[in-house]
Short mmCIF file of C-alpha atoms in Angstrom, two decimals:
data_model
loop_
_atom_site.label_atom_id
_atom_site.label_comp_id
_atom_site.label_asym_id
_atom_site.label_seq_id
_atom_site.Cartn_x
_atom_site.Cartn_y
_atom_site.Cartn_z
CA UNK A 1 0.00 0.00 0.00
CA UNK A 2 1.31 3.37 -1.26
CA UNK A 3 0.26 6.91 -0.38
CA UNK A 4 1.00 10.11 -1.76
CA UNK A 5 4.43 11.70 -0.11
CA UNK A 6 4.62 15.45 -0.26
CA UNK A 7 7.99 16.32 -2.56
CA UNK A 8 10.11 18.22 0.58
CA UNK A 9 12.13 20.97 -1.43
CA UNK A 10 14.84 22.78 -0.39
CA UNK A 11 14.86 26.22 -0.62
CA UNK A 12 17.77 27.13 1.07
CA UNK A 13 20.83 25.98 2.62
CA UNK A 14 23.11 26.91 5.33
CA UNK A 15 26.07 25.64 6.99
CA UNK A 16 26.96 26.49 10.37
CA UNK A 17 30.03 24.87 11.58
CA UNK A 18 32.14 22.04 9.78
CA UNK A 19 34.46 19.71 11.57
CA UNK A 20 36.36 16.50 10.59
CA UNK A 21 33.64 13.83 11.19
CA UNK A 22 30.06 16.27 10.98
CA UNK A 23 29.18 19.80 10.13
CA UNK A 24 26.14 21.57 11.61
CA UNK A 25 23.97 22.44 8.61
CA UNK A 26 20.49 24.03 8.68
CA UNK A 27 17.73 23.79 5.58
CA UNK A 28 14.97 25.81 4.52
CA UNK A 29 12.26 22.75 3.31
CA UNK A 30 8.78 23.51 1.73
CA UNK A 31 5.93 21.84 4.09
CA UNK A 32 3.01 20.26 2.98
CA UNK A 33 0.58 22.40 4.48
CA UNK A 34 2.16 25.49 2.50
CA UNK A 35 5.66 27.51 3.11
CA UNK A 36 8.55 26.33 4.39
CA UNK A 37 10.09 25.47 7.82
CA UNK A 38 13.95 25.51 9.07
CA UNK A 39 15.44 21.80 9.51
CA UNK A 40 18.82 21.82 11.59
CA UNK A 41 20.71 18.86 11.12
CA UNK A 42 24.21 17.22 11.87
CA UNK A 43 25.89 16.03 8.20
CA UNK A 44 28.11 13.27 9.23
CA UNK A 45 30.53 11.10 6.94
CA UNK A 46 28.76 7.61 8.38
CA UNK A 47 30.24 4.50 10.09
CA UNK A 48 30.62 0.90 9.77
CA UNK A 49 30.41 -2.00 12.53
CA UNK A 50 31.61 -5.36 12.88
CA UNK A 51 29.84 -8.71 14.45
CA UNK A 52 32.39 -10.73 14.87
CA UNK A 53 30.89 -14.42 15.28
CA UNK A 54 33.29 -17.23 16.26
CA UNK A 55 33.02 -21.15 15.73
CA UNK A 56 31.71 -20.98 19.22
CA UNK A 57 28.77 -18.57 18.73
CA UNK A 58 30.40 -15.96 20.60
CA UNK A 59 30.15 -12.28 19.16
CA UNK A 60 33.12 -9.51 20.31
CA UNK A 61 32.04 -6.81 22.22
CA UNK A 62 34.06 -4.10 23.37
CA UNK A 63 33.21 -1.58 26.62
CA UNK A 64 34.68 2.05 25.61
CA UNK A 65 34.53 5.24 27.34
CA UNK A 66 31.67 7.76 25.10
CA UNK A 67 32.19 11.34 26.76
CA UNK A 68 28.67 12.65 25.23
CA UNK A 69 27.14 10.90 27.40
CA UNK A 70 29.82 10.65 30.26
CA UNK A 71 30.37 6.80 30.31
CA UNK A 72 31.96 3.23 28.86
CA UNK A 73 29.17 1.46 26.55
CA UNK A 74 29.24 -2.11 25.58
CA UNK A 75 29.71 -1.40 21.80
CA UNK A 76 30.86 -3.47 18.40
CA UNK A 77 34.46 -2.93 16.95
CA UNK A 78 33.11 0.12 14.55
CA UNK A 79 34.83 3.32 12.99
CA UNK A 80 34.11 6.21 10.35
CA UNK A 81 33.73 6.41 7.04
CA UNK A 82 36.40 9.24 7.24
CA UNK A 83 38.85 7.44 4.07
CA UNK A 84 38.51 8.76 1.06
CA UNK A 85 37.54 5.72 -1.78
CA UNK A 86 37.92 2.97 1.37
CA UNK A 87 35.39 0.06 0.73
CA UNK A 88 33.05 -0.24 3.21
CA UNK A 89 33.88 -3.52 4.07
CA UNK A 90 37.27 -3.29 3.86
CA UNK A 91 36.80 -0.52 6.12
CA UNK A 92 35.13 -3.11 8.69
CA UNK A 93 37.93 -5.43 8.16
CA UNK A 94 40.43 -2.12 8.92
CA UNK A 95 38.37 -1.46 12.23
CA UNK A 96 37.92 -4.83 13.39
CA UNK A 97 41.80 -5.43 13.33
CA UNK A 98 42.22 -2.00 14.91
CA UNK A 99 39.63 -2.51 17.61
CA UNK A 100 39.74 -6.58 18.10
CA UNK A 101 42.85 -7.79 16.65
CA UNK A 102 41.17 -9.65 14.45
CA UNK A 103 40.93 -10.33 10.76
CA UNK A 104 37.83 -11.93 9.16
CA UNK A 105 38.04 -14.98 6.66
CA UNK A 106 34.32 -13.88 5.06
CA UNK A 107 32.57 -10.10 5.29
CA UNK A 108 28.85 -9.82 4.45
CA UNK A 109 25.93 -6.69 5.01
CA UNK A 110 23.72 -7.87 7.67
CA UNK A 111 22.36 -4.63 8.42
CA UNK A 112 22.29 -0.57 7.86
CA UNK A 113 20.82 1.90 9.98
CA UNK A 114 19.69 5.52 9.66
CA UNK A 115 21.23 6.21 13.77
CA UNK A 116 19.26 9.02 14.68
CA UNK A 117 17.27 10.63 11.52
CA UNK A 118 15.67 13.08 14.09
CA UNK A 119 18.36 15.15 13.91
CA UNK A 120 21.58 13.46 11.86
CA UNK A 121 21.99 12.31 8.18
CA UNK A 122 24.47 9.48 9.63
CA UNK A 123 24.02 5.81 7.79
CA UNK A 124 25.82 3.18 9.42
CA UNK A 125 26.28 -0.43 7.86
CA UNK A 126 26.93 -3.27 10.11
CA UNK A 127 28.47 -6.48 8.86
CA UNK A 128 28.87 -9.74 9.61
CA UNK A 129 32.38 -11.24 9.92
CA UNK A 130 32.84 -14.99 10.13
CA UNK A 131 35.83 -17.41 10.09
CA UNK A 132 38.16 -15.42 12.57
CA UNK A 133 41.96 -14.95 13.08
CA UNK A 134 44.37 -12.99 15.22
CA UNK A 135 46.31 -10.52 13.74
CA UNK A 136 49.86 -11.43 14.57
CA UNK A 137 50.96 -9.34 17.79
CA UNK A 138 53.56 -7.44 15.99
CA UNK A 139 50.80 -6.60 13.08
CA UNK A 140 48.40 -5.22 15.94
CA UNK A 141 47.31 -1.60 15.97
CA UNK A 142 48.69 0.78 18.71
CA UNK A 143 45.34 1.82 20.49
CA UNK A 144 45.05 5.72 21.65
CA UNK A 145 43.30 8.27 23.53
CA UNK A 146 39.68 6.10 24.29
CA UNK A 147 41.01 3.17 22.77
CA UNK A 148 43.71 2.50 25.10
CA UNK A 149 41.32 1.80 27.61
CA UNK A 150 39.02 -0.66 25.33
CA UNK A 151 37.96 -3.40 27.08
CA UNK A 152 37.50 -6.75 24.49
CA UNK A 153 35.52 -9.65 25.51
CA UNK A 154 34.18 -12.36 23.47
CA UNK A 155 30.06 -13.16 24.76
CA UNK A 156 27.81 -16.16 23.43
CA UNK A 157 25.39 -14.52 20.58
CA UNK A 158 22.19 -15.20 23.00
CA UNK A 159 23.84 -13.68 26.00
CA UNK A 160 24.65 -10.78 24.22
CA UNK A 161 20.95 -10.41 22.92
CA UNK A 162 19.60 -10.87 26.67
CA UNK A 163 22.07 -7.91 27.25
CA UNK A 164 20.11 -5.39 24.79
CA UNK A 165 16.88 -6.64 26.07
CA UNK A 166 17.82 -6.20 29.40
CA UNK A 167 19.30 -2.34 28.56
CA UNK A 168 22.73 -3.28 29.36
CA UNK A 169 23.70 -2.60 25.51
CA UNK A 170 22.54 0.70 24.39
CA UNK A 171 24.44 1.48 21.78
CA UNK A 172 22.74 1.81 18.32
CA UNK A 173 24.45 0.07 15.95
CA UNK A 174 25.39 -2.74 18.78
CA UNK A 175 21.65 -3.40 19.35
CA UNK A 176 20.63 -3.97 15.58
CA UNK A 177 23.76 -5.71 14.70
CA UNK A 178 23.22 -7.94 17.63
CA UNK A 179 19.49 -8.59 17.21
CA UNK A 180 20.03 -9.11 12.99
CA UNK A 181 22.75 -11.51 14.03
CA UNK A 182 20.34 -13.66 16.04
CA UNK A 183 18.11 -13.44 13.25
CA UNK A 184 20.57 -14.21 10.55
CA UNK A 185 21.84 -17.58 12.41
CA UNK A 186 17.73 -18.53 12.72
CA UNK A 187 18.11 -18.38 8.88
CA UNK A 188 20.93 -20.01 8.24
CA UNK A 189 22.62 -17.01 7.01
CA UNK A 190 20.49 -17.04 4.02
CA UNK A 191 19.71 -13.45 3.67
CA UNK A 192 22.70 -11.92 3.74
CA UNK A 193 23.73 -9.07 1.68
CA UNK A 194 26.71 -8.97 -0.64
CA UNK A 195 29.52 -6.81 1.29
CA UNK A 196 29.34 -4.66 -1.63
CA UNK A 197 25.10 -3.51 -1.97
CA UNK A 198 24.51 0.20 -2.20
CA UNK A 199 23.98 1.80 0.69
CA UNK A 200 19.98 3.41 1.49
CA UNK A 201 19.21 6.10 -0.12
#
């Protein structure tokens, strides 16, 4: 079932402040009931996030300190989008070495999110990373600032899911990546997207 959707316009458009990772922008959009109403809005470059699911069933979660809202969350290894031409997925892979110290034998979509369309153009796609192997301790990242104090633990799949229904896992992208997981396994994996399908639009 389809309805008729109002054709939002822009009129005009402003940006505030720009930094490396979002810029404060504010549009003038045409309404449906007539004229047009200012729309301030955070323009950020987007993230990816990692499941990592072992041969065990276990998923890697990490705890890191998030000063906006003044304490450590129980997140998924995840990064920006801040490299120009970087593959998404290869991206992924980049973070969940960084983060985990982990590389990933197979990469697929398993979900994207729009994080907070309320007030932020930020997509994030999560995938799902299967058939697991240390990064050699010489190869491993040198963690900094936040990430020196990452936390890594390795939690079976349905624990972690009891976590996010319990609010002990918060975090946007870690709740949907955690809760497609589940699903995904109930499928066999079957509906997994190539590591390459276009982003939403």
């Amino acid at each position: 079932m389809s309805a008729v959707e109002h054709r939002y316009e822009v009129t005009d458009h402003r940006e505030i402040w720009s930094g490396r990772i979002f810029s404060l922008v504010s549009d003038d959009v045409t309404m449906p009931g007539g004229g047009t109403a200012a729309r301030d809005y955070v323009k950020h470059v987007g993230a990816v996030a990692v499941v990592a699911l072992d041969d065990a069933g276990q998923v890697v979660l990490i705890r890191q300190y998030r000063h906006p809202v003044g304490r450590h969350l129980w997140e998924l290894p995840a990064g920006l989008m801040d490299v120009s031409g970087e593959d998404l997925a290869a991206a992924a892979a980049r973070e969940l070495a960084e983060e985990a110290d982990l590389t990933a034998g197979a990469i697929d979509v398993l979900v994207d999110l729009h994080s907070s369309p309320g007030f932020s153009d930020e997509v994030v796609r999560v995938f799902l990373a299967r058939d697991l192997a240390d990064v050699p301790a010489e190869q491993r990242h040198d963690r900094r600032d936040e990430e020196a104090d990452l936390q890594v633990v390795r939690v079976d799949l349905d624990e972690a899911v009891r976590m996010v229904l319990a609010g002990e896992i918060t975090n946007a992208s870690c709740v949907a990546g955690l809760l497609a997981a589940a699903r995904a396994r109930e499928t066999g994996f079957a509906e997994l997207r190539r590591p390459n399908a276009p982003l939403p639009r």
